[in-house]
């Protein structure tokens, strides 16, 4: 059992999750069995109830847990898929579990305290994951100095004492601001951050310094001297064009060698050829494709993180540069859309009424103007509603989520279809969550794209397309192309008299990795390319 704990200092949003993932990819390339986990200090049990505008996307794991978007970064860098049940821990979960035990009388009359009861529980969670892997990378959420993260920091301090230097490594990620008036990068905040960390008992073994540019050898030596970090253990991560360059940035500074030395592990010589050629392909991209995402969480950069990455993965493989335009569904107008001239439209997942009419309008535009369209989850539900209204003439067709009294509930609650759903995994207040197996309809466009008959994709929704309307939809041209193997729920639809129009009830973006892009996104971008060329597309990368 070997653990690398990654803490953060100075400021948040330094990319601890991305750094953990990139280090994971490098250590996998060295032949180790690696996993990542995250410890999040907030009191929520999970981010499922938090607004994506505030907290970023909710990432869904295969085993049906709603987790932090950093798990998405880990999965995209690692070859394995992670378990939300064990690889994601929040203070809310820890306190909840300890309080349950206390109520059961498990503590035999003792006073239940942060130390040892909360910290013991945290350690047990970490150790149970660590037992199954060569190296477990553990990211501690928040910034050192926060009150909330103290029990986690105390737990990892104790783990080092328990397992020793050769089993536990501390990495601290900090920031070096560039002060323009002085014309230099400043090391002082980093010195203070390490001082803060030391005051709670942790001396970092490795310092990873984020900065706009690379830091020099001299600066590394100065930082090492002031923070008590050994020569060669201060690593520089400058801003990069693509996050997928990071495994190489770490390799070039020998971070894997520091790990194998401290852990006394034999490692193979890592090859990052695949990562490097991926970044190369991206650099060669000639053409710019404009993809318009119509959503209501467009103000937060992180709200559609996995979707953004999935598009980028497909773009890199096709050597297409993408301009992803996030348009607010509450204010978007068709005039504006036409002026922007997107090569494809995407309506992502979402909840609630706000902005839904704007999305319906854009879907109609994409359908009637033959613009490639992908509707994901809520996006698929709205595509079915739009079709029912405009083609079936069911003018008040709706989802019961948006209008509980609609005369045509073309999308309705799983509960209302419950008799069908007995076997399938139901969690989080009847939310259909996690991986579900679907059977693709032979001969459908979707089956051709996936080139298989059976798929497994991740879900996160409560509402379903109502099967009572299937025949009518089918006769009018909206075809079902995938159904759940166990429940028969409608999981994909497509139009045949349109160049590319697909809706999926699941989130394919959670299954896309940079080295293995998702077939749906690849096919969608190919269609966008064709559409671009049919318009006489001339936009070239600068
Ligand atoms: N609001 C819809 C539902 O609950 C869609 C959810 C989503 O897009 N993730 O079914």
Short mmCIF file of C-alpha atoms and ligand atoms in Angstrom, two decimals:
data_model
loop_
_atom_site.label_atom_id
_atom_site.label_comp_id
_atom_site.label_asym_id
_atom_site.label_seq_id
_atom_site.Cartn_x
_atom_site.Cartn_y
_atom_site.Cartn_z
CA UNK A 1 0.00 0.00 0.00
CA UNK A 2 1.54 3.26 -1.14
CA UNK A 3 -0.18 6.60 -0.83
CA UNK A 4 0.54 9.96 -2.40
CA UNK A 5 -1.40 12.75 -0.72
CA UNK A 6 -1.85 15.93 -2.70
CA UNK A 7 -2.69 19.11 -0.82
CA UNK A 8 -3.10 22.60 -2.20
CA UNK A 9 -1.94 26.00 -1.02
CA UNK A 10 -2.05 29.75 -1.75
CA UNK A 11 -5.20 29.77 -3.91
CA UNK A 12 -7.83 27.33 -5.10
CA UNK A 13 -8.42 26.26 -8.72
CA UNK A 14 -4.77 25.40 -9.34
CA UNK A 15 -5.68 22.12 -10.98
CA UNK A 16 -4.93 19.66 -8.16
CA UNK A 17 -7.32 17.15 -9.72
CA UNK A 18 -5.72 17.48 -13.13
CA UNK A 19 -2.23 17.18 -11.60
CA UNK A 20 -3.28 14.06 -9.67
CA UNK A 21 -4.73 12.55 -12.86
CA UNK A 22 -1.64 13.41 -14.93
CA UNK A 23 0.66 11.92 -12.29
CA UNK A 24 -1.59 8.85 -12.27
CA UNK A 25 -1.16 8.49 -16.05
CA UNK A 26 2.63 8.77 -15.69
CA UNK A 27 2.74 6.18 -12.89
CA UNK A 28 0.51 3.83 -14.93
CA UNK A 29 3.02 4.19 -17.76
CA UNK A 30 5.67 3.04 -15.26
CA UNK A 31 3.71 -0.21 -14.92
CA UNK A 32 1.94 0.45 -11.61
CA UNK A 33 -1.66 -0.26 -10.73
CA UNK A 34 -2.88 3.21 -9.83
CA UNK A 35 -6.09 4.69 -8.49
CA UNK A 36 -7.15 8.17 -7.42
CA UNK A 37 -9.50 9.30 -4.69
CA UNK A 38 -10.76 12.64 -3.47
CA UNK A 39 -11.48 13.87 0.04
CA UNK A 40 -13.88 16.83 -0.10
CA UNK A 41 -14.25 18.97 3.02
CA UNK A 42 -17.83 20.20 2.54
CA UNK A 43 -20.80 19.00 4.60
CA UNK A 44 -22.97 17.94 1.65
CA UNK A 45 -23.04 14.15 1.35
CA UNK A 46 -22.34 14.57 -2.37
CA UNK A 47 -22.63 17.38 -4.95
CA UNK A 48 -25.91 15.95 -6.34
CA UNK A 49 -27.93 18.75 -4.78
CA UNK A 50 -25.50 21.58 -5.53
CA UNK A 51 -26.00 24.00 -8.40
CA UNK A 52 -23.62 23.37 -11.31
CA UNK A 53 -23.15 27.14 -11.53
CA UNK A 54 -21.65 27.09 -8.06
CA UNK A 55 -19.90 23.76 -7.87
CA UNK A 56 -19.36 22.73 -11.49
CA UNK A 57 -20.71 19.58 -13.05
CA UNK A 58 -21.85 16.58 -11.06
CA UNK A 59 -19.77 13.67 -12.26
CA UNK A 60 -21.50 10.29 -12.28
CA UNK A 61 -19.47 7.13 -11.74
CA UNK A 62 -20.26 3.74 -13.26
CA UNK A 63 -21.48 2.43 -9.91
CA UNK A 64 -24.11 5.18 -9.78
CA UNK A 65 -22.71 7.85 -7.45
CA UNK A 66 -22.86 11.61 -7.89
CA UNK A 67 -19.36 12.90 -7.30
CA UNK A 68 -17.03 15.85 -7.75
CA UNK A 69 -15.83 16.69 -11.25
CA UNK A 70 -12.26 15.86 -10.25
CA UNK A 71 -13.20 12.17 -10.50
CA UNK A 72 -13.80 12.92 -14.17
CA UNK A 73 -10.24 14.23 -14.50
CA UNK A 74 -8.87 11.09 -12.84
CA UNK A 75 -10.88 8.76 -15.08
CA UNK A 76 -9.82 10.62 -18.20
CA UNK A 77 -6.15 10.25 -17.32
CA UNK A 78 -6.28 6.70 -15.91
CA UNK A 79 -7.14 3.53 -17.78
CA UNK A 80 -9.45 2.29 -15.00
CA UNK A 81 -12.90 3.40 -13.94
CA UNK A 82 -13.38 4.53 -10.36
CA UNK A 83 -15.95 3.67 -7.75
CA UNK A 84 -17.93 6.57 -6.38
CA UNK A 85 -18.82 4.42 -3.39
CA UNK A 86 -15.24 4.36 -2.15
CA UNK A 87 -13.10 6.81 -4.12
CA UNK A 88 -14.99 9.91 -3.14
CA UNK A 89 -15.41 11.01 0.48
CA UNK A 90 -16.96 14.17 1.88
CA UNK A 91 -17.06 15.48 5.46
CA UNK A 92 -20.83 15.03 5.21
CA UNK A 93 -20.45 11.30 4.56
CA UNK A 94 -17.85 10.87 7.30
CA UNK A 95 -19.83 12.70 9.97
CA UNK A 96 -23.03 10.98 8.84
CA UNK A 97 -21.48 7.54 9.25
CA UNK A 98 -19.85 8.32 12.62
CA UNK A 99 -23.15 9.73 13.94
CA UNK A 100 -25.00 6.60 12.74
CA UNK A 101 -22.49 4.44 14.61
CA UNK A 102 -22.85 6.57 17.72
CA UNK A 103 -26.65 6.15 17.62
CA UNK A 104 -26.20 2.39 17.30
CA UNK A 105 -24.09 2.48 20.44
CA UNK A 106 -20.93 1.31 18.67
CA UNK A 107 -18.68 3.61 20.71
CA UNK A 108 -19.52 1.88 24.02
CA UNK A 109 -20.13 4.94 26.14
CA UNK A 110 -17.11 6.89 24.89
CA UNK A 111 -17.23 10.62 24.08
CA UNK A 112 -17.20 10.78 20.28
CA UNK A 113 -14.60 13.28 19.03
CA UNK A 114 -12.97 14.55 15.85
CA UNK A 115 -9.75 12.90 17.00
CA UNK A 116 -9.81 9.88 17.07
CA UNK A 117 -13.29 8.95 15.82
CA UNK A 118 -13.64 11.14 12.72
CA UNK A 119 -9.95 10.80 11.80
CA UNK A 120 -9.98 7.00 12.32
CA UNK A 121 -12.98 6.70 10.04
CA UNK A 122 -11.26 8.77 7.33
CA UNK A 123 -8.13 6.63 7.59
CA UNK A 124 -10.14 3.41 7.31
CA UNK A 125 -11.81 4.71 4.13
CA UNK A 126 -8.44 5.57 2.57
CA UNK A 127 -6.87 2.27 3.57
CA UNK A 128 -9.71 0.21 2.15
CA UNK A 129 -9.06 1.75 -1.29
CA UNK A 130 -5.26 1.53 -0.94
CA UNK A 131 -5.31 -2.22 -0.33
CA UNK A 132 -6.36 -2.94 -3.89
CA UNK A 133 -3.74 -0.89 -5.72
CA UNK A 134 0.02 -0.40 -5.97
CA UNK A 135 -0.29 3.37 -5.60
CA UNK A 136 -3.27 5.40 -4.41
CA UNK A 137 -3.26 9.12 -5.20
CA UNK A 138 -5.39 11.01 -2.72
CA UNK A 139 -6.37 14.61 -3.39
CA UNK A 140 -7.34 16.64 -0.35
CA UNK A 141 -9.93 19.22 -1.44
CA UNK A 142 -9.71 22.85 -0.36
CA UNK A 143 -6.68 24.95 0.47
CA UNK A 144 -4.35 24.44 3.42
CA UNK A 145 -5.41 26.78 6.20
CA UNK A 146 -9.15 26.10 5.75
CA UNK A 147 -10.88 25.04 8.95
CA UNK A 148 -12.95 22.45 7.07
CA UNK A 149 -10.07 20.37 5.79
CA UNK A 150 -8.29 20.00 9.15
CA UNK A 151 -9.68 16.53 10.02
CA UNK A 152 -8.50 15.24 6.63
CA UNK A 153 -5.03 16.75 7.03
CA UNK A 154 -4.76 15.32 10.53
CA UNK A 155 -5.76 11.90 9.18
CA UNK A 156 -3.07 11.89 6.51
CA UNK A 157 -0.50 13.07 9.07
CA UNK A 158 -1.36 10.04 11.20
CA UNK A 159 -1.21 7.72 8.16
CA UNK A 160 2.39 8.78 7.53
CA UNK A 161 3.32 7.88 11.10
CA UNK A 162 1.47 4.59 10.86
CA UNK A 163 2.85 3.44 7.47
CA UNK A 164 6.13 5.36 7.30
CA UNK A 165 8.14 7.40 4.78
CA UNK A 166 8.44 4.57 2.25
CA UNK A 167 4.67 4.16 2.02
CA UNK A 168 3.30 7.67 2.33
CA UNK A 169 4.40 10.65 0.26
CA UNK A 170 3.20 14.24 0.60
CA UNK A 171 2.95 16.50 -2.42
CA UNK A 172 1.92 20.10 -2.05
CA UNK A 173 0.67 22.16 -4.98
CA UNK A 174 1.20 25.90 -4.74
CA UNK A 175 1.12 29.01 -6.86
CA UNK A 176 3.80 31.53 -7.76
CA UNK A 177 2.20 34.84 -8.73
CA UNK A 178 3.96 37.04 -11.24
CA UNK A 179 4.08 40.64 -10.04
CA UNK A 180 4.25 42.75 -13.15
CA UNK A 181 5.51 45.94 -11.53
CA UNK A 182 8.42 44.04 -9.98
CA UNK A 183 8.91 41.96 -13.12
CA UNK A 184 9.26 38.75 -11.13
CA UNK A 185 7.60 35.65 -9.90
CA UNK A 186 7.13 35.69 -6.14
CA UNK A 187 7.92 32.74 -3.90
CA UNK A 188 6.71 34.22 -0.62
CA UNK A 189 3.09 32.89 -0.73
CA UNK A 190 4.52 29.41 -1.32
CA UNK A 191 6.85 29.76 1.67
CA UNK A 192 3.89 30.77 3.83
CA UNK A 193 1.73 27.96 2.56
CA UNK A 194 4.37 25.36 3.43
CA UNK A 195 4.82 27.00 6.83
CA UNK A 196 1.06 26.64 7.38
CA UNK A 197 1.21 22.98 6.36
CA UNK A 198 4.14 22.34 8.68
CA UNK A 199 2.26 23.95 11.57
CA UNK A 200 -0.29 21.16 11.24
CA UNK A 201 2.38 18.51 11.14
CA UNK A 202 3.12 17.91 7.47
CA UNK A 203 6.42 18.53 5.72
CA UNK A 204 5.92 18.08 1.97
CA UNK A 205 8.25 15.65 0.18
CA UNK A 206 7.58 17.25 -3.18
CA UNK A 207 6.45 20.77 -4.05
CA UNK A 208 4.64 21.30 -7.30
CA UNK A 209 4.69 24.94 -8.29
CA UNK A 210 2.06 26.26 -10.65
CA UNK A 211 2.90 29.50 -12.41
CA UNK A 212 2.20 31.23 -15.69
CA UNK A 213 5.63 30.30 -16.98
CA UNK A 214 8.28 27.74 -16.15
CA UNK A 215 10.30 28.44 -13.03
CA UNK A 216 14.08 28.51 -13.27
CA UNK A 217 16.58 26.23 -11.57
CA UNK A 218 17.64 29.12 -9.33
CA UNK A 219 14.09 29.77 -8.21
CA UNK A 220 13.54 26.07 -7.55
CA UNK A 221 16.64 26.04 -5.34
CA UNK A 222 15.48 29.12 -3.46
CA UNK A 223 12.02 27.64 -2.86
CA UNK A 224 13.55 24.33 -1.74
CA UNK A 225 15.84 26.12 0.70
CA UNK A 226 13.04 28.11 2.31
CA UNK A 227 10.54 25.27 2.47
CA UNK A 228 12.91 22.51 3.50
CA UNK A 229 12.23 20.49 0.37
CA UNK A 230 15.12 18.48 -1.09
CA UNK A 231 16.97 19.43 -4.24
CA UNK A 232 15.19 18.09 -7.32
CA UNK A 233 11.92 17.78 -5.43
CA UNK A 234 10.62 21.20 -6.50
CA UNK A 235 8.65 20.74 -9.71
CA UNK A 236 7.38 23.39 -12.10
CA UNK A 237 4.04 23.23 -13.93
CA UNK A 238 3.60 26.24 -16.19
CA UNK A 239 0.33 27.04 -17.97
CA UNK A 240 0.00 24.66 -20.93
CA UNK A 241 -2.09 24.71 -24.12
CA UNK A 242 -3.45 21.24 -23.44
CA UNK A 243 -3.80 19.53 -20.06
CA UNK A 244 -2.87 16.29 -21.81
CA UNK A 245 0.73 17.56 -22.02
CA UNK A 246 1.01 17.34 -18.24
CA UNK A 247 2.13 13.69 -17.92
CA UNK A 248 5.07 14.69 -20.15
CA UNK A 249 5.79 17.84 -18.11
CA UNK A 250 6.02 15.64 -14.98
CA UNK A 251 8.08 12.97 -16.75
CA UNK A 252 10.64 15.50 -17.96
CA UNK A 253 11.28 16.61 -14.38
CA UNK A 254 11.55 13.01 -13.17
CA UNK A 255 8.60 13.03 -10.77
CA UNK A 256 8.10 9.28 -11.35
CA UNK A 257 11.70 8.70 -10.24
CA UNK A 258 11.09 10.60 -6.99
CA UNK A 259 8.05 8.37 -6.37
CA UNK A 260 9.77 5.07 -7.14
CA UNK A 261 12.79 6.06 -5.04
CA UNK A 262 10.75 7.01 -1.97
CA UNK A 263 8.46 3.98 -2.34
CA UNK A 264 11.39 1.64 -3.17
CA UNK A 265 9.43 0.39 -6.18
CA UNK A 266 10.88 -1.13 -9.32
CA UNK A 267 9.44 0.71 -12.31
CA UNK A 268 9.61 0.26 -16.05
CA UNK A 269 10.80 3.08 -18.30
CA UNK A 270 7.61 5.03 -19.04
CA UNK A 271 6.52 5.72 -22.59
CA UNK A 272 4.06 8.54 -23.11
CA UNK A 273 4.02 8.23 -26.92
CA UNK A 274 0.25 8.03 -27.07
CA UNK A 275 -0.22 11.19 -25.02
CA UNK A 276 2.41 13.02 -27.02
CA UNK A 277 0.98 12.10 -30.40
CA UNK A 278 -2.47 13.16 -29.21
CA UNK A 279 -1.21 16.64 -28.35
CA UNK A 280 0.61 16.71 -31.69
CA UNK A 281 -2.61 15.92 -33.56
CA UNK A 282 -4.30 18.79 -31.79
CA UNK A 283 -1.53 21.15 -32.85
CA UNK A 284 -1.96 20.10 -36.49
CA UNK A 285 -5.65 20.98 -36.49
CA UNK A 286 -6.43 23.13 -39.49
CA UNK A 287 -10.09 23.81 -39.52
CA UNK A 288 -12.22 25.41 -36.81
CA UNK A 289 -15.60 23.85 -36.13
CA UNK A 290 -18.13 25.88 -34.19
CA UNK A 291 -20.19 23.87 -31.75
CA UNK A 292 -23.05 25.67 -30.00
CA UNK A 293 -24.04 24.32 -26.58
CA UNK A 294 -27.41 25.67 -25.48
CA UNK A 295 -27.65 25.45 -21.71
CA UNK A 296 -28.54 27.38 -18.63
CA UNK A 297 -25.33 27.00 -16.65
CA UNK A 298 -23.24 28.82 -19.23
CA UNK A 299 -21.59 31.22 -16.78
CA UNK A 300 -19.55 28.59 -14.98
CA UNK A 301 -16.56 27.20 -16.85
CA UNK A 302 -16.86 23.91 -15.06
CA UNK A 303 -20.61 23.23 -15.40
CA UNK A 304 -20.18 21.19 -18.60
CA UNK A 305 -16.63 19.97 -17.96
CA UNK A 306 -16.92 16.36 -19.15
CA UNK A 307 -18.93 17.42 -22.17
CA UNK A 308 -16.29 19.96 -23.12
CA UNK A 309 -13.53 17.40 -22.72
CA UNK A 310 -15.44 14.73 -24.68
CA UNK A 311 -15.82 17.15 -27.59
CA UNK A 312 -12.12 18.03 -27.36
CA UNK A 313 -11.11 14.34 -27.37
CA UNK A 314 -13.05 13.71 -30.58
CA UNK A 315 -11.74 16.97 -32.06
CA UNK A 316 -8.12 16.00 -31.32
CA UNK A 317 -8.53 12.61 -32.97
CA UNK A 318 -10.07 14.15 -36.07
CA UNK A 319 -7.47 16.98 -36.06
CA UNK A 320 -10.24 19.56 -35.86
CA UNK A 321 -9.96 22.62 -33.71
CA UNK A 322 -13.20 23.41 -31.89
CA UNK A 323 -14.73 26.66 -30.89
CA UNK A 324 -17.27 25.63 -28.28
CA UNK A 325 -19.83 28.41 -27.84
CA UNK A 326 -21.87 28.30 -24.65
CA UNK A 327 -25.16 30.05 -25.30
CA UNK A 328 -27.61 30.87 -22.54
CA UNK A 329 -30.92 29.18 -23.31
CA UNK A 330 -32.83 32.00 -21.62
CA UNK A 331 -31.50 34.73 -23.88
CA UNK A 332 -30.48 32.96 -27.09
CA UNK A 333 -32.30 34.07 -30.25
CA UNK A 334 -32.39 32.45 -33.66
CA UNK A 335 -31.05 35.65 -35.26
CA UNK A 336 -28.02 35.52 -33.00
CA UNK A 337 -27.59 31.81 -33.63
CA UNK A 338 -27.72 32.27 -37.39
CA UNK A 339 -25.22 35.10 -37.15
CA UNK A 340 -22.85 32.86 -35.17
CA UNK A 341 -23.26 30.10 -37.77
CA UNK A 342 -22.62 26.99 -35.70
CA UNK A 343 -21.62 23.76 -37.46
CA UNK A 344 -23.55 21.67 -34.92
CA UNK A 345 -25.93 22.12 -32.01
CA UNK A 346 -25.76 20.39 -28.67
CA UNK A 347 -28.41 20.56 -25.96
CA UNK A 348 -26.94 19.05 -22.78
CA UNK A 349 -28.48 17.69 -19.59
CA UNK A 350 -30.43 19.99 -17.34
CA UNK A 351 -33.19 20.32 -14.80
CA UNK A 352 -36.29 22.50 -14.53
CA UNK A 353 -38.31 24.87 -16.63
CA UNK A 354 -36.01 27.87 -16.83
CA UNK A 355 -34.62 28.23 -20.35
CA UNK A 356 -36.40 25.17 -21.71
CA UNK A 357 -38.44 27.10 -24.31
CA UNK A 358 -35.24 28.58 -25.74
CA UNK A 359 -33.79 25.10 -26.07
CA UNK A 360 -36.94 23.86 -27.84
CA UNK A 361 -36.68 26.71 -30.32
CA UNK A 362 -33.05 25.89 -31.12
CA UNK A 363 -33.85 22.18 -31.48
CA UNK A 364 -36.58 23.02 -34.00
CA UNK A 365 -34.10 25.18 -35.89
CA UNK A 366 -31.50 22.36 -36.00
CA UNK A 367 -34.13 19.81 -37.04
CA UNK A 368 -35.70 21.87 -39.81
CA UNK A 369 -32.41 23.36 -41.10
CA UNK A 370 -30.62 19.98 -41.16
CA UNK A 371 -27.91 21.15 -38.73
CA UNK A 372 -26.24 18.24 -36.87
CA UNK A 373 -27.88 17.88 -33.46
CA UNK A 374 -27.03 15.95 -30.32
CA UNK A 375 -29.43 16.03 -27.37
CA UNK A 376 -28.15 14.62 -24.11
CA UNK A 377 -30.54 13.55 -21.34
CA UNK A 378 -32.77 16.64 -20.89
CA UNK A 379 -31.67 17.54 -24.43
CA UNK A 380 -33.12 14.27 -25.74
CA UNK A 381 -36.33 14.72 -23.75
CA UNK A 382 -36.79 18.19 -25.22
CA UNK A 383 -36.07 16.91 -28.74
CA UNK A 384 -38.91 14.40 -28.34
CA UNK A 385 -41.22 17.12 -26.98
CA UNK A 386 -40.35 19.46 -29.87
CA UNK A 387 -41.05 16.71 -32.41
CA UNK A 388 -44.38 15.82 -30.77
CA UNK A 389 -45.47 19.45 -30.79
CA UNK A 390 -44.40 20.30 -34.32
CA UNK A 391 -44.78 17.04 -36.23
CA UNK A 392 -47.47 15.16 -34.28
CA UNK A 393 -49.34 18.41 -33.70
CA UNK A 394 -49.59 17.74 -29.97
CA UNK A 395 -49.14 21.44 -29.25
CA UNK A 396 -49.15 21.09 -25.47
CA UNK A 397 -46.96 18.01 -25.30
CA UNK A 398 -44.52 18.34 -22.43
CA UNK A 399 -42.53 16.68 -19.70
CA UNK A 400 -44.35 16.41 -16.38
CA UNK A 401 -41.19 17.97 -14.94
CA UNK A 402 -42.07 21.21 -16.75
CA UNK A 403 -45.88 21.03 -16.75
CA UNK A 404 -47.50 18.57 -14.38
CA UNK A 405 -50.91 19.05 -16.02
CA UNK A 406 -49.90 18.59 -19.65
CA UNK A 407 -52.54 16.72 -21.71
CA UNK A 408 -49.70 14.88 -23.49
CA UNK A 409 -47.05 13.75 -20.99
CA UNK A 410 -44.60 12.62 -23.61
CA UNK A 411 -41.90 12.61 -20.94
CA UNK A 412 -42.90 11.54 -17.45
CA UNK A 413 -41.63 10.31 -14.11
CA UNK A 414 -39.98 6.95 -13.70
CA UNK A 415 -42.42 6.39 -10.83
CA UNK A 416 -45.27 6.61 -13.29
CA UNK A 417 -43.60 3.88 -15.33
CA UNK A 418 -42.56 1.99 -12.24
CA UNK A 419 -43.94 -1.41 -13.15
CA UNK A 420 -41.25 -1.55 -15.82
CA UNK A 421 -38.44 -0.50 -13.56
CA UNK A 422 -38.39 -3.09 -10.82
CA UNK A 423 -34.88 -4.49 -11.47
CA UNK A 424 -32.91 -1.47 -12.50
CA UNK A 425 -30.77 0.42 -10.09
CA UNK A 426 -32.71 3.23 -8.45
CA UNK A 427 -30.99 5.60 -6.11
CA UNK A 428 -31.05 9.21 -4.93
CA UNK A 429 -34.85 9.62 -4.71
CA UNK A 430 -35.74 7.45 -7.70
CA UNK A 431 -33.01 8.91 -9.81
CA UNK A 432 -31.82 6.51 -12.50
CA UNK A 433 -28.11 6.66 -11.77
CA UNK A 434 -24.97 4.99 -13.08
CA UNK A 435 -24.20 2.47 -15.79
CA UNK A 436 -27.10 0.82 -17.63
CA UNK A 437 -26.90 -1.74 -20.42
CA UNK A 438 -28.79 -0.90 -23.60
CA UNK A 439 -29.63 -2.92 -26.68
CA UNK A 440 -29.23 -1.01 -29.93
CA UNK A 441 -31.84 -1.38 -32.65
CA UNK A 442 -30.31 -3.30 -35.59
CA UNK A 443 -29.88 -1.16 -38.67
CA UNK A 444 -30.23 2.10 -36.77
CA UNK A 445 -27.81 4.99 -37.29
CA UNK A 446 -26.82 4.65 -33.61
CA UNK A 447 -25.95 0.99 -34.04
CA UNK A 448 -23.75 1.82 -37.03
CA UNK A 449 -21.98 4.50 -34.97
CA UNK A 450 -21.30 2.23 -32.01
CA UNK A 451 -20.56 -0.76 -34.28
CA UNK A 452 -21.98 -3.10 -31.67
CA UNK A 453 -25.39 -4.33 -30.46
CA UNK A 454 -25.00 -3.65 -26.77
CA UNK A 455 -23.66 -0.63 -24.92
CA UNK A 456 -23.20 0.49 -21.34
CA UNK A 457 -23.62 4.20 -20.58
CA UNK A 458 -24.14 6.28 -17.45
CA UNK A 459 -27.45 7.84 -16.51
CA UNK A 460 -28.61 10.61 -14.18
CA UNK A 461 -32.26 11.50 -14.51
CA UNK A 462 -35.73 10.98 -13.09
CA UNK A 463 -37.90 11.35 -16.19
CA UNK A 464 -38.31 9.03 -19.19
CA UNK A 465 -39.84 9.16 -22.65
CA UNK A 466 -43.38 7.80 -22.30
CA UNK A 467 -43.67 4.51 -24.24
CA UNK A 468 -47.38 5.12 -24.91
CA UNK A 469 -46.37 7.62 -27.62
CA UNK A 470 -43.81 5.40 -29.31
CA UNK A 471 -45.86 4.19 -32.23
CA UNK A 472 -46.96 7.70 -33.18
CA UNK A 473 -43.41 9.04 -32.94
CA UNK A 474 -42.06 6.16 -34.97
CA UNK A 475 -44.64 6.53 -37.73
CA UNK A 476 -43.85 10.23 -37.98
CA UNK A 477 -40.12 9.50 -38.32
CA UNK A 478 -38.57 9.78 -34.86
CA UNK A 479 -37.13 6.31 -34.34
CA UNK A 480 -36.07 4.60 -31.14
CA UNK A 481 -32.51 3.34 -31.57
CA UNK A 482 -31.68 1.99 -28.10
CA UNK A 483 -33.61 0.60 -25.17
CA UNK A 484 -32.55 -0.48 -21.72
CA UNK A 485 -31.91 -4.22 -21.64
CA UNK A 486 -33.69 -4.73 -18.32
CA UNK A 487 -36.53 -2.22 -18.32
CA UNK A 488 -37.14 -1.42 -21.97
CA UNK A 489 -36.84 2.32 -21.22
CA UNK A 490 -36.22 4.40 -24.33
CA UNK A 491 -32.58 5.46 -24.21
CA UNK A 492 -31.84 6.72 -27.74
CA UNK A 493 -33.85 8.28 -30.55
CA UNK A 494 -32.86 9.42 -34.04
CA UNK A 495 -34.26 10.98 -37.19
CA UNK A 496 -33.67 9.27 -40.51
CA UNK A 497 -34.53 12.17 -42.81
CA UNK A 498 -31.87 14.38 -41.24
CA UNK A 499 -28.06 14.27 -41.72
CA UNK A 500 -27.36 13.76 -38.00
CA UNK A 501 -30.00 14.06 -35.31
CA UNK A 502 -29.60 11.89 -32.22
CA UNK A 503 -30.88 12.08 -28.66
CA UNK A 504 -29.56 9.92 -25.85
CA UNK A 505 -31.05 9.59 -22.38
CA UNK A 506 -27.60 8.84 -20.92
CA UNK A 507 -24.45 10.95 -20.65
CA UNK A 508 -21.90 9.66 -23.18
CA UNK A 509 -19.48 12.38 -22.06
CA UNK A 510 -18.67 10.39 -18.90
CA UNK A 511 -17.28 7.55 -21.00
CA UNK A 512 -14.97 9.56 -23.22
CA UNK A 513 -11.23 9.45 -22.61
CA UNK A 514 -8.58 11.38 -24.52
CA UNK A 515 -6.92 8.19 -25.76
CA UNK A 516 -10.25 6.50 -26.56
CA UNK A 517 -12.73 9.15 -27.67
CA UNK A 518 -16.41 8.29 -27.62
CA UNK A 519 -17.92 7.02 -30.92
CA UNK A 520 -20.98 9.28 -30.62
CA UNK A 521 -18.87 12.42 -30.33
CA UNK A 522 -16.57 11.29 -33.16
CA UNK A 523 -19.54 10.70 -35.44
CA UNK A 524 -21.19 13.97 -34.37
CA UNK A 525 -18.06 15.97 -35.20
CA UNK A 526 -17.67 14.21 -38.54
CA UNK A 527 -21.21 15.33 -39.34
CA UNK A 528 -20.34 18.86 -38.17
CA UNK A 529 -17.34 18.76 -40.52
CA UNK A 530 -19.50 17.75 -43.46
CA UNK A 531 -22.02 20.44 -42.64
CA UNK A 532 -19.20 22.98 -42.37
CA UNK A 533 -17.90 21.99 -45.80
CA UNK A 534 -21.37 21.98 -47.34
CA UNK A 535 -21.65 25.62 -46.28
CA UNK A 536 -18.39 26.25 -48.11
CA UNK A 537 -16.65 26.48 -44.73
CA UNK A 538 -13.51 28.48 -44.84
CA UNK A 539 -12.74 29.17 -41.19
CA UNK A 540 -9.19 28.09 -40.60
CA UNK A 541 -7.20 27.88 -37.44
CA UNK A 542 -5.06 30.93 -36.85
N1 LIG B 1 -34.37 16.82 -15.69
C1 LIG B 1 -34.37 15.61 -16.45
C2 LIG B 1 -34.68 14.41 -15.59
O1 LIG B 1 -34.56 14.46 -14.41
C3 LIG B 1 -33.04 15.42 -17.15
C4 LIG B 1 -31.87 15.27 -16.24
C5 LIG B 1 -30.57 15.44 -16.92
O2 LIG B 1 -30.48 16.02 -17.99
N2 LIG B 1 -29.48 14.95 -16.33
O3 LIG B 1 -35.06 13.38 -16.12
#
